[in-house]
Short mmCIF file of C-alpha atoms and ligand atoms in Angstrom, two decimals:
data_model
loop_
_atom_site.label_atom_id
_atom_site.label_comp_id
_atom_site.label_asym_id
_atom_site.label_seq_id
_atom_site.Cartn_x
_atom_site.Cartn_y
_atom_site.Cartn_z
CA MET A 294 -4.97 -30.16 20.41
CA SER A 295 -7.50 -30.45 23.22
CA SER A 296 -9.34 -27.71 25.10
CA ASN A 297 -8.39 -26.71 28.57
CA ASP A 298 -9.11 -23.58 30.64
CA ASN A 299 -7.29 -21.08 28.46
CA THR A 300 -6.36 -22.94 25.30
CA LYS A 301 -9.03 -23.15 22.63
CA SER A 302 -9.11 -25.98 20.12
CA PHE A 303 -8.64 -25.19 16.43
CA PRO A 304 -12.37 -25.63 15.68
CA GLU A 305 -13.13 -23.18 18.51
CA LEU A 306 -10.66 -20.63 17.09
CA ILE A 307 -12.17 -21.01 13.63
CA LYS A 308 -15.67 -20.53 15.08
CA LEU A 309 -14.59 -17.39 16.94
CA LYS A 310 -13.27 -15.81 13.76
CA ARG A 311 -16.14 -17.08 11.64
CA ASP A 312 -18.64 -15.44 14.01
CA GLY A 313 -16.88 -12.07 13.81
CA ASP A 314 -15.00 -12.06 17.12
CA GLN A 315 -11.48 -10.71 17.40
CA LEU A 316 -8.67 -13.24 17.92
CA SER A 317 -6.16 -12.43 20.66
CA PRO A 318 -2.41 -12.39 19.91
CA ALA A 319 -2.10 -15.68 21.84
CA GLU A 320 -4.87 -17.27 19.74
CA ILE A 321 -3.19 -16.12 16.54
CA ARG A 322 0.08 -17.57 17.81
CA THR A 323 -1.64 -20.92 18.42
CA PHE A 324 -2.97 -20.89 14.87
CA VAL A 325 0.35 -19.96 13.19
CA GLN A 326 2.33 -22.41 15.32
CA GLY A 327 -0.17 -25.11 14.32
CA VAL A 328 0.45 -24.20 10.67
CA THR A 329 4.25 -24.33 11.00
CA SER A 330 4.33 -27.54 13.04
CA GLN A 331 1.67 -29.10 10.83
CA THR A 332 -0.44 -30.02 13.86
CA ILE A 333 -3.44 -28.31 12.30
CA GLN A 334 -5.22 -30.00 9.39
CA LYS A 335 -5.22 -28.35 5.96
CA SER A 336 -9.03 -28.26 6.04
CA GLN A 337 -8.86 -26.29 9.30
CA ILE A 338 -6.31 -23.89 7.82
CA GLY A 339 -8.58 -23.40 4.80
CA ALA A 340 -11.57 -22.72 7.04
CA MET A 341 -9.64 -20.20 9.13
CA LEU A 342 -8.39 -18.44 6.01
CA MET A 343 -11.94 -18.19 4.67
CA ALA A 344 -13.16 -16.86 8.05
CA ILE A 345 -10.40 -14.20 7.92
CA TRP A 346 -11.27 -13.42 4.29
CA GLN A 347 -14.92 -12.89 5.25
CA GLN A 348 -14.56 -11.13 8.60
CA ASN A 349 -11.33 -9.22 7.92
CA MET A 350 -8.89 -8.46 10.76
CA THR A 351 -8.26 -5.44 12.96
CA ASP A 352 -4.83 -3.76 12.75
CA GLU A 353 -3.95 -5.49 16.01
CA GLU A 354 -4.85 -8.93 14.66
CA THR A 355 -3.01 -8.26 11.39
CA LEU A 356 0.09 -7.24 13.31
CA ALA A 357 -0.07 -10.38 15.49
CA LEU A 358 -0.49 -12.55 12.38
CA THR A 359 2.45 -10.84 10.66
CA ARG A 360 4.68 -11.13 13.72
CA GLU A 361 3.88 -14.79 14.29
CA MET A 362 4.49 -15.58 10.62
CA MET A 363 7.80 -13.70 10.73
CA ASN A 364 8.87 -15.70 13.79
CA SER A 365 7.86 -19.03 12.25
CA GLY A 366 11.44 -19.47 10.96
CA ASP A 367 14.88 -17.85 10.97
CA THR A 368 15.18 -14.09 11.19
CA LEU A 369 18.29 -12.35 9.87
CA LYS A 370 20.50 -10.03 11.92
CA TRP A 371 23.09 -7.61 10.59
CA PRO A 372 25.78 -5.34 12.02
CA GLU A 373 24.19 -2.32 13.78
CA GLU A 374 25.88 0.23 11.54
CA TRP A 375 24.53 -1.20 8.27
CA TRP A 376 21.66 0.52 6.43
CA VAL A 377 19.84 -2.64 5.39
CA VAL A 378 17.12 -1.86 2.87
CA ASP A 379 14.81 -3.59 0.43
CA LYS A 380 11.96 -2.91 -1.95
CA HIS A 381 8.84 -4.93 -2.60
CA SER A 382 6.55 -4.49 -5.59
CA THR A 383 3.01 -5.83 -5.71
CA GLY A 384 3.69 -6.99 -9.27
CA GLY A 385 3.68 -5.34 -12.64
CA VAL A 386 4.32 -5.84 -16.34
CA GLY A 387 7.82 -5.03 -17.52
CA ASP A 388 8.79 -4.38 -13.89
CA LYS A 389 12.57 -4.71 -13.88
CA VAL A 390 13.05 -1.97 -11.25
CA SER A 391 14.85 -4.23 -8.74
CA LEU A 392 17.71 -4.93 -11.14
CA PRO A 393 19.06 -1.36 -11.30
CA LEU A 394 17.73 -0.33 -7.87
CA ALA A 395 19.64 -2.87 -5.74
CA PRO A 396 23.10 -1.95 -7.12
CA ALA A 397 22.30 1.78 -7.19
CA LEU A 398 21.48 1.61 -3.46
CA ALA A 399 24.65 -0.39 -2.82
CA ALA A 400 26.59 2.36 -4.62
CA CYS A 401 25.08 4.80 -2.06
CA GLY A 402 26.43 2.71 0.83
CA CYS A 403 23.29 0.68 1.61
CA LYS A 404 23.22 -3.07 2.11
CA VAL A 405 20.52 -4.73 0.03
CA PRO A 406 19.72 -8.40 0.74
CA MET A 407 16.94 -8.44 -1.82
CA ILE A 408 14.79 -11.53 -1.56
CA SER A 409 12.74 -11.73 -4.72
CA GLY A 410 10.11 -13.98 -6.19
CA ARG A 411 9.13 -15.75 -9.36
CA GLY A 412 6.40 -14.72 -11.80
CA LEU A 413 2.86 -14.80 -10.45
CA ALA A 414 -0.08 -14.95 -12.91
CA HIS A 415 0.72 -12.50 -15.74
CA THR A 416 3.48 -10.66 -13.82
CA GLY A 417 7.13 -11.52 -14.34
CA GLY A 418 9.48 -12.49 -11.53
CA THR A 419 12.82 -10.84 -10.82
CA LEU A 420 14.49 -14.23 -10.27
CA ASP A 421 13.26 -15.51 -13.65
CA LYS A 422 14.67 -12.41 -15.32
CA LEU A 423 18.09 -12.80 -13.69
CA GLU A 424 18.23 -16.47 -14.66
CA SER A 425 18.38 -15.33 -18.31
CA ILE A 426 22.03 -14.57 -17.52
CA PRO A 427 24.15 -17.72 -17.85
CA GLY A 428 25.56 -18.83 -14.51
CA PHE A 429 23.44 -16.53 -12.32
CA ASN A 430 22.57 -18.44 -9.16
CA VAL A 431 19.58 -17.20 -7.13
CA SER A 432 20.04 -19.87 -4.41
CA GLN A 433 22.46 -18.51 -1.85
CA SER A 434 22.77 -19.55 1.79
CA ILE A 435 22.43 -16.95 4.54
CA GLN A 436 26.23 -17.11 5.03
CA GLN A 437 26.79 -16.45 1.33
CA VAL A 438 24.33 -13.53 1.41
CA GLU A 439 26.23 -12.03 4.33
CA LYS A 440 29.55 -12.38 2.49
CA ILE A 441 28.14 -10.80 -0.69
CA LEU A 442 26.74 -7.90 1.36
CA GLN A 443 30.17 -7.41 2.98
CA ASP A 444 32.04 -7.54 -0.34
CA VAL A 445 29.59 -6.00 -2.82
CA GLY A 446 26.67 -4.51 -0.90
CA CYS A 447 23.75 -6.12 -2.75
CA CYS A 448 22.42 -9.47 -3.88
CA ILE A 449 19.17 -10.68 -5.38
CA VAL A 450 18.25 -14.14 -4.18
CA GLY A 451 15.34 -16.56 -3.75
CA GLN A 452 13.73 -17.32 -0.44
CA THR A 453 15.51 -19.92 1.68
CA GLU A 454 13.56 -22.82 3.19
CA SER A 455 14.13 -21.53 6.71
CA LEU A 456 12.66 -18.04 6.23
CA VAL A 457 8.94 -17.70 7.09
CA PRO A 458 7.95 -21.34 6.53
CA ALA A 459 4.37 -20.50 7.64
CA ASP A 460 3.93 -18.35 4.52
CA ARG A 461 4.71 -21.22 2.17
CA VAL A 462 1.97 -23.35 3.75
CA LEU A 463 -0.55 -20.52 4.00
CA TYR A 464 0.11 -19.23 0.48
CA ALA A 465 -0.51 -22.65 -1.12
CA ILE A 466 -3.78 -23.04 0.79
CA ARG A 467 -4.86 -19.44 0.00
CA ASP A 468 -4.36 -20.23 -3.65
CA ALA A 469 -6.49 -23.39 -3.35
CA THR A 470 -9.29 -21.71 -1.36
CA SER A 471 -9.76 -18.39 -3.22
CA THR A 472 -8.51 -16.42 -0.25
CA VAL A 473 -5.45 -14.79 -1.83
CA ASP A 474 -7.09 -11.36 -2.07
CA SER A 475 -7.53 -10.64 1.63
CA LEU A 476 -5.86 -7.51 3.01
CA PRO A 477 -4.64 -9.04 6.31
CA LEU A 478 -3.45 -12.20 4.56
CA ILE A 479 -1.54 -10.25 1.90
CA THR A 480 -0.09 -8.01 4.60
CA GLY A 481 0.99 -10.96 6.75
CA SER A 482 2.58 -12.69 3.77
CA ILE A 483 4.55 -9.71 2.43
CA ILE A 484 5.57 -8.00 5.66
CA SER A 485 6.50 -11.18 7.56
CA LYS A 486 9.10 -11.97 4.88
CA LYS A 487 10.49 -8.43 4.87
CA GLY A 488 10.54 -8.35 8.69
CA ALA A 489 12.51 -11.61 8.73
CA GLU A 490 15.18 -9.99 6.52
CA GLY A 491 16.12 -7.72 9.43
CA LEU A 492 15.65 -4.50 7.45
CA SER A 493 16.21 -0.93 8.61
CA ALA A 494 13.95 0.44 5.88
CA LEU A 495 11.52 -0.91 3.32
CA VAL A 496 9.85 0.77 0.37
CA LEU A 497 6.77 -0.77 -1.16
CA ASP A 498 5.83 -0.16 -4.77
CA VAL A 499 2.06 -0.63 -4.56
CA LYS A 500 0.65 -0.68 -8.05
CA PHE A 501 -2.80 0.22 -9.26
CA GLY A 502 -4.32 0.00 -12.71
CA ARG A 503 -5.40 -2.47 -15.34
CA ALA A 504 -2.28 -4.64 -15.10
CA ALA A 505 -2.07 -4.52 -11.26
CA LEU A 506 -3.53 -6.66 -8.48
CA TYR A 507 -5.69 -3.69 -7.43
CA LYS A 508 -7.32 -1.87 -10.30
CA ASP A 509 -8.09 1.47 -8.65
CA LEU A 510 -6.17 3.92 -6.50
CA ASP A 511 -8.57 3.67 -3.54
CA SER A 512 -8.19 -0.08 -3.05
CA ALA A 513 -4.41 0.09 -3.64
CA ARG A 514 -4.24 2.82 -1.00
CA LYS A 515 -5.97 0.53 1.52
CA LEU A 516 -3.41 -2.20 0.84
CA ALA A 517 -0.56 0.32 1.07
CA GLN A 518 -1.88 1.61 4.41
CA SER A 519 -2.18 -1.91 5.82
CA LEU A 520 1.37 -2.82 4.71
CA VAL A 521 2.89 0.41 6.02
CA THR A 522 1.16 0.09 9.40
CA ALA A 523 2.29 -3.52 9.91
CA GLY A 524 5.86 -2.80 8.71
CA ASN A 525 6.32 0.19 11.00
CA LYS A 526 4.84 -1.64 13.98
CA LEU A 527 7.31 -4.48 13.42
CA GLY A 528 10.11 -1.94 13.68
CA VAL A 529 10.96 -1.56 10.00
CA LYS A 530 10.69 2.01 8.69
CA THR A 531 8.20 1.45 5.90
CA ARG A 532 6.81 3.64 3.16
CA ALA A 533 4.58 2.86 0.20
CA VAL A 534 4.69 4.59 -3.16
CA LEU A 535 1.51 4.19 -5.20
CA THR A 536 2.36 3.81 -8.89
CA ARG A 537 0.33 3.46 -12.10
CA MET A 538 0.41 0.06 -13.79
CA ASP A 539 -1.48 0.22 -17.08
CA ALA A 540 1.10 0.31 -19.89
CA PRO A 541 4.24 -1.82 -19.42
CA ILE A 542 7.15 -0.25 -17.53
CA GLY A 543 9.85 0.73 -20.02
CA GLN A 544 9.90 -0.66 -23.55
CA THR A 545 10.40 -4.38 -22.90
CA VAL A 546 8.40 -7.28 -21.45
CA GLY A 547 9.90 -10.75 -21.04
CA ASN A 548 12.95 -12.13 -19.28
CA ALA A 549 16.15 -11.66 -21.33
CA VAL A 550 14.85 -8.48 -23.02
CA GLU A 551 14.11 -6.94 -19.62
CA VAL A 552 17.64 -7.71 -18.42
CA CYS A 553 18.96 -5.82 -21.48
CA GLU A 554 16.78 -2.82 -20.61
CA ALA A 555 17.81 -2.93 -16.94
CA LEU A 556 21.45 -2.88 -18.08
CA GLU A 557 20.69 0.13 -20.29
CA CYS A 558 19.20 1.87 -17.23
CA LEU A 559 22.40 1.05 -15.30
CA LYS A 560 24.36 2.66 -18.14
CA GLY A 561 22.32 5.84 -17.77
CA ARG A 562 20.40 5.18 -21.01
CA GLY A 563 17.18 3.66 -19.66
CA PRO A 564 13.65 4.74 -20.55
CA ASP A 565 12.38 7.71 -18.53
CA ASP A 566 9.57 5.91 -16.68
CA LEU A 567 11.87 3.09 -15.50
CA THR A 568 14.53 5.56 -14.38
CA GLU A 569 11.86 7.62 -12.59
CA LEU A 570 10.66 4.58 -10.62
CA VAL A 571 14.19 3.46 -9.71
CA THR A 572 15.29 6.90 -8.56
CA ILE A 573 12.14 7.77 -6.58
CA LEU A 574 11.89 4.41 -4.80
CA GLY A 575 15.61 4.63 -3.99
CA GLY A 576 15.18 8.25 -2.89
CA HIS A 577 12.56 7.23 -0.32
CA LEU A 578 14.86 4.53 1.07
CA LEU A 579 17.79 6.93 1.42
CA ASP A 580 15.49 9.46 3.10
CA MET A 581 14.37 6.82 5.62
CA CYS A 582 17.96 5.69 6.31
CA SER A 583 19.80 8.91 6.86
CA PRO A 584 19.10 12.45 8.07
CA ASP A 585 21.58 13.59 5.40
CA PHE A 586 19.00 12.81 2.69
CA THR A 587 15.56 14.05 1.76
CA VAL A 588 13.43 12.21 -0.79
CA GLU A 589 14.51 14.79 -3.35
CA SER A 590 18.24 14.64 -2.66
CA GLY A 591 18.09 10.83 -2.36
CA THR A 592 16.39 10.65 -5.75
CA LYS A 593 19.17 12.79 -7.25
CA GLU A 594 21.84 10.62 -5.63
CA ILE A 595 20.39 7.45 -7.16
CA ALA A 596 20.17 9.20 -10.57
CA LEU A 597 23.84 10.16 -10.24
CA LYS A 598 24.85 6.54 -9.51
CA LEU A 599 23.03 5.44 -12.68
CA LYS A 600 24.77 8.13 -14.72
CA ASN A 601 28.31 7.81 -13.37
CA GLY A 602 28.61 4.02 -13.72
CA GLU A 603 28.92 3.26 -9.99
CA ALA A 604 25.63 1.35 -9.92
CA LEU A 605 26.74 -0.60 -13.01
CA GLU A 606 30.02 -1.53 -11.28
CA LYS A 607 28.05 -2.88 -8.33
CA PHE A 608 25.80 -4.86 -10.66
CA GLN A 609 28.85 -6.39 -12.37
CA ALA A 610 30.32 -7.35 -8.99
CA MET A 611 26.95 -8.82 -7.91
CA LEU A 612 26.77 -10.94 -11.08
CA GLU A 613 30.22 -12.37 -10.39
CA ALA A 614 29.43 -12.97 -6.72
CA GLN A 615 26.33 -14.89 -7.76
CA GLY A 616 28.07 -17.23 -10.19
CA VAL A 617 28.37 -15.40 -13.53
CA SER A 618 31.81 -15.68 -15.15
CA ALA A 619 33.96 -12.57 -14.98
CA GLU A 620 34.08 -12.46 -18.76
CA VAL A 621 30.29 -12.55 -19.24
CA ALA A 622 29.72 -10.04 -16.41
CA ARG A 623 32.29 -7.65 -17.89
CA SER A 624 30.87 -7.95 -21.38
CA LEU A 625 27.23 -7.40 -20.29
CA CYS A 626 28.31 -4.36 -18.33
CA SER A 627 30.45 -2.79 -21.05
CA TYR A 628 28.89 0.20 -22.79
CA GLU A 629 29.18 -1.29 -26.28
CA THR A 630 28.01 -4.88 -26.26
CA ASP A 631 25.71 -7.31 -27.99
CA TYR A 632 23.66 -8.65 -25.09
CA PHE A 633 22.56 -11.66 -27.10
CA GLN A 634 26.13 -12.89 -27.38
CA HIS A 635 25.50 -14.13 -23.84
CA MET A 636 21.76 -14.56 -23.49
CA SER A 637 19.72 -16.77 -25.77
CA ARG A 638 17.81 -15.09 -28.58
CA ALA A 639 14.44 -16.52 -29.64
CA ALA A 640 14.37 -18.27 -33.03
CA HIS A 641 11.88 -15.73 -34.44
CA GLN A 642 11.42 -11.97 -34.22
CA THR A 643 8.23 -10.63 -35.76
CA GLU A 644 7.33 -6.97 -36.00
CA LEU A 645 3.67 -5.93 -35.96
CA LYS A 646 2.55 -2.83 -37.85
CA VAL A 647 0.47 0.13 -36.78
CA LEU A 648 -2.96 -0.01 -38.45
CA ASP A 649 -3.86 3.75 -38.39
CA ASP A 650 -2.16 7.11 -38.37
CA GLY A 651 -2.34 8.95 -35.05
CA ALA A 652 -0.88 9.20 -31.56
CA VAL A 653 -0.19 6.29 -29.19
CA LEU A 654 -2.83 6.77 -26.48
CA ASP A 655 -2.42 3.47 -24.68
CA ILE A 656 -0.57 0.15 -24.65
CA ASP A 657 -2.44 -2.55 -22.73
CA GLY A 658 0.21 -4.14 -20.54
CA LEU A 659 -2.12 -6.85 -19.25
CA ALA A 660 -3.08 -8.06 -22.74
CA LEU A 661 0.55 -8.06 -23.84
CA ALA A 662 1.72 -9.93 -20.74
CA GLU A 663 -0.98 -12.56 -21.11
CA VAL A 664 0.04 -13.27 -24.72
CA LEU A 665 3.75 -13.47 -23.82
CA HIS A 666 2.88 -15.81 -20.96
CA LYS A 667 1.13 -18.14 -23.43
CA LEU A 668 4.12 -17.93 -25.79
CA GLY A 669 6.35 -19.28 -23.01
CA ALA A 670 7.65 -16.25 -21.07
CA GLY A 671 5.86 -17.45 -17.90
CA LEU A 672 4.63 -20.67 -16.34
CA THR A 673 1.13 -22.04 -16.78
CA LYS A 674 1.73 -25.36 -15.03
CA SER A 675 4.44 -25.70 -12.38
CA GLU A 676 6.17 -28.43 -14.40
CA ASP A 677 6.51 -26.14 -17.46
CA LYS A 678 9.81 -24.41 -18.17
CA ILE A 679 10.15 -20.71 -18.80
CA ASP A 680 11.69 -19.69 -22.11
CA HIS A 681 13.86 -16.73 -21.18
CA SER A 682 14.20 -15.66 -24.79
CA VAL A 683 10.45 -15.02 -25.30
CA GLY A 684 9.52 -11.37 -24.97
CA ALA A 685 8.60 -8.12 -26.63
CA GLU A 686 10.30 -4.85 -27.48
CA ILE A 687 7.84 -2.00 -27.79
CA LEU A 688 9.12 0.26 -30.54
CA VAL A 689 6.84 3.27 -29.92
CA LYS A 690 6.34 5.51 -26.92
CA MET A 691 3.16 6.75 -25.28
CA GLY A 692 2.04 10.02 -26.88
CA GLN A 693 4.20 9.45 -29.97
CA GLN A 694 2.76 10.23 -33.44
CA VAL A 695 2.85 7.10 -35.61
CA GLN A 696 1.92 6.24 -39.18
CA LYS A 697 0.06 3.29 -40.59
CA GLY A 698 2.52 0.55 -41.63
CA GLU A 699 5.21 1.52 -39.14
CA SER A 700 6.41 -1.25 -36.77
CA TRP A 701 5.23 -0.79 -33.18
CA ILE A 702 6.31 -4.00 -31.46
CA ARG A 703 8.88 -6.74 -32.03
CA ILE A 704 7.84 -10.08 -30.58
CA HIS A 705 10.58 -12.61 -29.79
CA HIS A 706 8.96 -16.03 -30.14
CA LYS A 707 9.81 -19.69 -30.54
CA SER A 708 8.15 -20.99 -33.69
CA GLN A 709 6.97 -19.83 -37.09
CA ASP A 710 3.29 -20.14 -36.25
CA ASP A 711 2.89 -19.74 -32.47
CA LEU A 712 2.18 -16.02 -32.83
CA SER A 713 -0.61 -16.06 -35.42
CA VAL A 714 -3.49 -16.87 -33.00
CA HIS A 715 -2.47 -13.94 -30.79
CA GLN A 716 -2.08 -11.27 -33.47
CA SER A 717 -5.52 -9.70 -33.10
CA VAL A 718 -5.24 -9.49 -29.28
CA LEU A 719 -1.83 -7.86 -29.67
CA GLN A 720 -3.10 -5.37 -32.22
CA LYS A 721 -5.95 -4.37 -29.87
CA ALA A 722 -3.38 -3.70 -27.14
CA LEU A 723 -2.19 -0.65 -29.08
CA VAL A 724 -4.67 2.23 -28.94
CA ILE A 725 -4.17 4.94 -31.57
CA GLY A 726 -6.15 8.19 -31.51
CA ASN A 727 -6.07 11.95 -31.51
CA ILE A 728 -3.14 13.50 -29.64
CA ARG A 729 -5.61 15.86 -27.92
CA GLU A 730 -6.95 12.84 -26.01
CA TYR A 731 -3.48 12.02 -24.68
CA LYS A 732 -2.60 12.97 -21.14
CA ALA A 733 0.97 12.29 -20.01
CA LEU A 734 0.93 10.96 -16.45
CA SER A 735 3.85 10.27 -14.15
CA ARG A 736 4.00 6.66 -12.94
CA VAL A 737 4.13 7.88 -9.36
CA ALA A 738 0.78 9.03 -7.94
CA GLU A 739 1.45 9.51 -4.20
CA PHE A 740 3.18 8.01 -1.21
CA ILE A 741 2.17 6.96 2.28
N1 LIG B 1065 3.33 -11.59 -2.76
C1 LIG B 1065 3.50 -12.15 -1.56
O1 LIG B 1065 4.62 -12.36 -1.12
N2 LIG B 1065 2.41 -12.49 -0.84
C2 LIG B 1065 1.15 -12.28 -1.28
O2 LIG B 1065 0.20 -12.59 -0.60
C3 LIG B 1065 1.00 -11.68 -2.56
C4 LIG B 1065 2.10 -11.35 -3.27
I1 LIG B 1065 -0.89 -11.36 -3.31
#
């Protein structure tokens, strides 16, 4: 691209940002269009990303970036009368919330075209979890998504090639240039994709804590504020719920084991913290969609759909619509079933024992997730394959009194000796102490 009176060259745009000037919406458009059309060199993209990382962006610049990214590909449109909703989580350990939430919302009359991702670093991906179910197909065309929304009300799918192509390019270069952790770049990436889904309302589960992207509440709040501002300005009613991410969510971490726990939640028998997250996040979405709901009544409505089997029915229909045989879907969703009749079970299950008497004060979700990742539950190199059967069942609860010698975790692993090098890290993940030091905390801290 050459300079003329009002069009700056890419090096000039990079220099502007590098030197701390604000980019205009038109200049941001030039940059994003250059990214999408591949008329800007990767080195120039990297330099611009680093300039943004260093100089930050104003709300106005962030909005322009998000809008231009959103418009870099197809954007979805739905019938006016639909309540089209979605949830995004910034990534956790044992985070299977989407699995019960999407069908519970569908049971309340919402349409949920949930576009989910794969595991990132130590965090698991919703698509990887669902692929533990034989036949489940996460690749659905936009026409198929529309049909599933008509017939069932919810689907959980991967991103299509045509949605926000600029993000794919930018994300890969962010990863290669240490610019992932920039507030405007994270905001542009997340909100552009949600904006392109044509949503009426979006709830963001912004996590903070040891096993989260942001370790403390203050920095998570800044991210939440940036996401909420950009979402609302793009015309999507957006709210962020700030939630604690230290110990794993629920009692399982891994792919197949998390599907089992999500199914238990859909049968009204899930662990309290998982059910709390599902109902509260759903409650906020219902509150944003309809004047008939408040957060409180919406939360109760979602809880009802988990208890009365309507969410489970939707999940069963979604499984069938996304390629699972009717027989497997029915069996997984029946109240008395052996889940591992249908999903593969790891060759070995090893239980680790508690080393002291006392109360469970903490379970380090990050340490546990990192070990499971190394055992094959996640990808280290892109050419690796995930082993869906690798995972952990945590057999104790926070605050519970335990005795030395009692089993506290069951690890599902592939070979006789792959676990031994990780045993001491796993044992350190369980913190036992005096019950007086235990403080029960809700997962949900606040919302914006
Ligand atoms: N998820 C996204 O979709 N984009 C990001 O930048 C991050 C997580 I970090």
